CSV table of C-alpha atoms in Angstrom, one decimal:
chain,number,residue,atom,x,y,z
A,289,UNK,CA,-14.5,-6.2,15.7
A,290,UNK,CA,-13.2,-8.5,18.4
A,291,UNK,CA,-15.1,-9.2,21.6
A,292,UNK,CA,-14.5,-6.9,24.5
A,293,UNK,CA,-13.7,-8.5,27.9
A,294,UNK,CA,-16.1,-8.0,30.8
A,295,UNK,CA,-15.6,-4.7,32.5
A,296,UNK,CA,-14.0,-3.2,29.4
A,297,UNK,CA,-15.5,-1.2,26.6
A,298,UNK,CA,-14.3,-0.5,23.0
A,299,UNK,CA,-13.7,3.1,22.2
A,300,UNK,CA,-13.9,4.8,18.8
A,301,UNK,CA,-11.1,7.2,19.5
A,302,UNK,CA,-8.6,8.5,22.1
A,303,UNK,CA,-7.4,12.1,22.5
A,304,UNK,CA,-3.6,12.2,23.1
A,305,UNK,CA,-2.9,13.5,26.6
A,306,UNK,CA,-2.1,17.2,26.6
A,307,UNK,CA,-3.1,17.7,23.0
A,308,UNK,CA,-6.3,18.0,21.0
A,309,UNK,CA,-5.1,15.2,18.6
A,310,UNK,CA,-7.4,12.3,18.2
A,311,UNK,CA,-6.3,8.8,17.4
A,312,UNK,CA,-8.6,6.2,15.8
A,313,UNK,CA,-8.3,2.5,15.0
A,314,UNK,CA,-6.2,2.2,11.9
A,315,UNK,CA,-4.1,5.3,12.6
A,316,UNK,CA,-0.3,5.1,12.8
A,317,UNK,CA,1.1,6.4,16.0
A,318,UNK,CA,4.4,7.3,17.6
A,319,UNK,CA,4.9,5.5,20.9
A,320,UNK,CA,7.2,6.7,23.7
A,321,UNK,CA,10.3,4.4,24.2
A,322,UNK,CA,11.5,3.7,27.7
A,323,UNK,CA,14.9,5.0,26.7
A,324,UNK,CA,14.5,8.7,25.9
A,325,UNK,CA,17.7,8.6,23.7
A,326,UNK,CA,15.9,6.3,21.2
A,327,UNK,CA,13.5,7.5,18.5
A,328,UNK,CA,9.8,6.8,19.1
A,329,UNK,CA,8.4,3.4,18.2
A,330,UNK,CA,5.9,3.4,15.3
A,331,UNK,CA,2.7,1.2,15.5
A,332,UNK,CA,-0.7,0.9,13.9
A,333,UNK,CA,-3.7,1.1,16.3
A,334,UNK,CA,-5.8,-2.1,16.0
A,335,UNK,CA,-8.1,-1.5,19.0
A,336,UNK,CA,-8.8,1.1,21.7
A,337,UNK,CA,-10.5,0.0,25.0
A,338,UNK,CA,-11.1,1.4,28.5
A,339,UNK,CA,-11.5,-0.6,31.7
A,340,UNK,CA,-13.9,0.1,34.5
A,341,UNK,CA,-11.5,2.7,35.9
A,342,UNK,CA,-11.4,4.4,32.5
A,343,UNK,CA,-7.7,3.4,32.0
A,344,UNK,CA,-7.3,3.4,28.2
A,345,UNK,CA,-5.2,0.8,26.5
A,346,UNK,CA,-4.4,0.3,22.8
A,347,UNK,CA,-3.8,-2.9,21.0
A,348,UNK,CA,-1.1,-2.1,18.4
A,349,UNK,CA,0.7,-3.8,15.5
A,350,UNK,CA,4.3,-2.8,15.5
A,351,UNK,CA,6.3,-1.4,12.6
A,352,UNK,CA,10.0,-2.3,12.8
A,353,UNK,CA,12.9,-0.2,11.6
A,354,UNK,CA,15.4,-2.0,9.3
A,355,UNK,CA,18.0,-2.1,12.0
A,356,UNK,CA,15.5,-3.8,14.4
A,357,UNK,CA,15.1,-6.7,11.9
A,358,UNK,CA,17.1,-9.9,11.8
A,359,UNK,CA,18.9,-8.9,8.6
A,360,UNK,CA,19.6,-5.3,9.8
A,361,UNK,CA,19.7,-2.2,7.7
A,362,UNK,CA,20.7,-2.6,4.1
A,363,UNK,CA,22.0,-0.1,1.5
A,364,UNK,CA,18.6,0.2,-0.2
A,365,UNK,CA,16.6,0.9,3.0
A,366,UNK,CA,15.4,4.5,3.1
A,367,UNK,CA,15.9,6.6,6.2
A,368,UNK,CA,12.1,6.6,6.8
A,369,UNK,CA,11.5,3.0,5.9
A,370,UNK,CA,9.5,0.7,8.2
A,371,UNK,CA,8.4,-2.9,8.0
A,372,UNK,CA,4.8,-3.8,9.2
A,373,UNK,CA,5.3,-6.7,11.5
A,374,UNK,CA,3.2,-9.6,12.8
A,375,UNK,CA,4.1,-8.5,16.4
A,376,UNK,CA,1.1,-7.3,18.3
A,377,UNK,CA,1.0,-5.8,21.8
A,378,UNK,CA,-1.2,-4.0,24.3
A,379,UNK,CA,0.1,-0.7,25.6
A,380,UNK,CA,-1.2,2.2,27.8
A,381,UNK,CA,-2.6,4.9,25.6
A,382,UNK,CA,-0.6,7.4,27.6
A,383,UNK,CA,2.5,6.2,25.8
A,384,UNK,CA,1.2,7.6,22.5
A,385,UNK,CA,3.2,10.7,21.6
A,386,UNK,CA,1.5,11.6,18.4
A,387,UNK,CA,0.2,10.5,15.1
A,388,UNK,CA,2.3,9.9,12.0
A,389,UNK,CA,1.6,8.7,8.4
A,390,UNK,CA,3.0,5.5,7.0
A,391,UNK,CA,2.6,5.7,3.3
A,392,UNK,CA,2.9,3.0,0.7
A,393,UNK,CA,6.2,3.0,-1.1
A,394,UNK,CA,4.6,4.3,-4.3
A,395,UNK,CA,2.8,7.2,-2.6
A,396,UNK,CA,5.9,8.1,-0.5
A,397,UNK,CA,8.0,8.5,-3.6
A,398,UNK,CA,5.5,10.9,-5.0
A,399,UNK,CA,5.5,13.3,-2.0
A,400,UNK,CA,6.7,16.8,-2.8
A,401,UNK,CA,8.0,17.3,0.7
A,402,UNK,CA,8.7,14.6,3.3
A,403,UNK,CA,7.8,15.8,6.8
A,404,UNK,CA,9.0,14.5,10.2
A,405,UNK,CA,5.7,12.5,10.5
A,406,UNK,CA,6.1,10.8,7.1
A,407,UNK,CA,7.3,7.2,6.8
A,408,UNK,CA,6.9,4.4,4.2
A,409,UNK,CA,6.4,0.7,4.2
A,410,UNK,CA,7.0,-1.7,1.3
A,411,UNK,CA,7.5,-5.0,3.3
A,412,UNK,CA,5.7,-7.0,5.9
A,413,UNK,CA,8.0,-8.7,8.4
A,414,UNK,CA,7.6,-11.9,10.4
A,415,UNK,CA,9.4,-11.1,13.6
A,416,UNK,CA,10.1,-14.7,14.7
A,417,UNK,CA,11.5,-15.9,11.4
A,418,UNK,CA,12.9,-12.7,9.8
A,419,UNK,CA,10.9,-13.5,6.6
A,420,UNK,CA,9.7,-10.6,4.4
A,421,UNK,CA,6.6,-10.3,2.1
A,422,UNK,CA,7.1,-9.7,-0.7
A,423,UNK,CA,10.4,-11.6,-0.8
A,424,UNK,CA,11.4,-9.9,-4.1
A,425,UNK,CA,11.1,-6.4,-5.4
A,426,UNK,CA,12.2,-4.7,-8.6
A,427,UNK,CA,15.9,-3.8,-8.8
A,428,UNK,CA,17.5,-0.8,-10.6
A,429,UNK,CA,20.9,0.3,-11.6
A,430,UNK,CA,23.9,-1.9,-12.4
A,431,UNK,CA,24.2,-2.7,-8.7
A,432,UNK,CA,20.9,-4.5,-9.0
A,433,UNK,CA,19.6,-3.2,-5.6
A,434,UNK,CA,16.0,-2.2,-4.9
A,435,UNK,CA,15.3,1.6,-5.1
A,436,UNK,CA,16.2,3.7,-2.1
A,437,UNK,CA,14.0,6.9,-2.3
A,438,UNK,CA,16.8,8.8,-0.5
A,439,UNK,CA,19.2,8.3,-3.4
A,440,UNK,CA,19.0,10.4,-6.6
A,441,UNK,CA,18.5,8.3,-9.6
A,442,UNK,CA,19.5,9.4,-13.1
A,443,UNK,CA,18.0,8.0,-16.3
A,444,UNK,CA,20.2,7.7,-19.3
A,445,UNK,CA,18.3,9.2,-22.3
A,446,UNK,CA,20.1,6.8,-24.6
A,447,UNK,CA,19.7,3.4,-23.1
A,448,UNK,CA,16.9,4.3,-20.6
A,449,UNK,CA,18.7,2.5,-17.8
A,450,UNK,CA,18.5,4.1,-14.3
A,451,UNK,CA,21.6,4.7,-12.3
A,452,UNK,CA,22.0,5.8,-8.7
A,453,UNK,CA,24.7,8.3,-7.7
A,454,UNK,CA,26.1,6.0,-5.0
A,455,UNK,CA,27.1,3.6,-7.8
A,456,UNK,CA,29.9,5.9,-8.8
A,457,UNK,CA,27.9,7.7,-11.4
A,458,UNK,CA,27.8,10.9,-9.4
A,459,UNK,CA,30.8,12.4,-11.2
A,460,UNK,CA,29.5,12.2,-14.8
A,461,UNK,CA,32.8,13.3,-16.4
A,462,UNK,CA,34.9,10.7,-14.6
A,463,UNK,CA,32.4,7.9,-15.3
A,464,UNK,CA,31.7,8.6,-19.0
A,465,UNK,CA,28.5,10.6,-18.5
A,466,UNK,CA,27.9,13.5,-20.8
A,467,UNK,CA,25.1,16.1,-21.1
A,468,UNK,CA,23.6,17.1,-24.4
A,469,UNK,CA,20.7,19.5,-24.6
A,470,UNK,CA,20.0,19.1,-20.9
A,471,UNK,CA,19.7,15.3,-21.2
A,472,UNK,CA,22.0,12.9,-19.5
A,473,UNK,CA,23.7,10.0,-21.4
A,474,UNK,CA,26.0,7.3,-20.3
């Protein structure tokens, strides 16, 4: 763990003001924005420390929403998608509204029910350059776009290709789809 400055002490946890919810290093949290019309910011707690007056501050690593990135939101970005950035900051612990869960893409796609506190991350983002890691991901469908977990995908039982409904395959009769014994074919 990093060295603590004189007059400050590292804390193992912080109880969110007005709640009994405890935040620890490594937790994902919702941070209150200055504009109440905006959704809360999402960050990962890297360090919790208190000064000699017991003012608690957290060092956080920010998650960006796609629309906050240089390239903006793209068709394949899910509504709950975040990018883990290389942007760090120190904030008052009083700005923490609550905890949330940032899942890996794989675990997010396996959730039975996605709650308000559930998000996912499949990219790391360099805020200064706009670069992503990884810079390539698997693509699906004839549109050759990465998978958006918000879109229903249909697998053709004949060719085994996956198609999303936004690609015009939603109306199976108009696009040549047919159903035989509860299986979908293109």
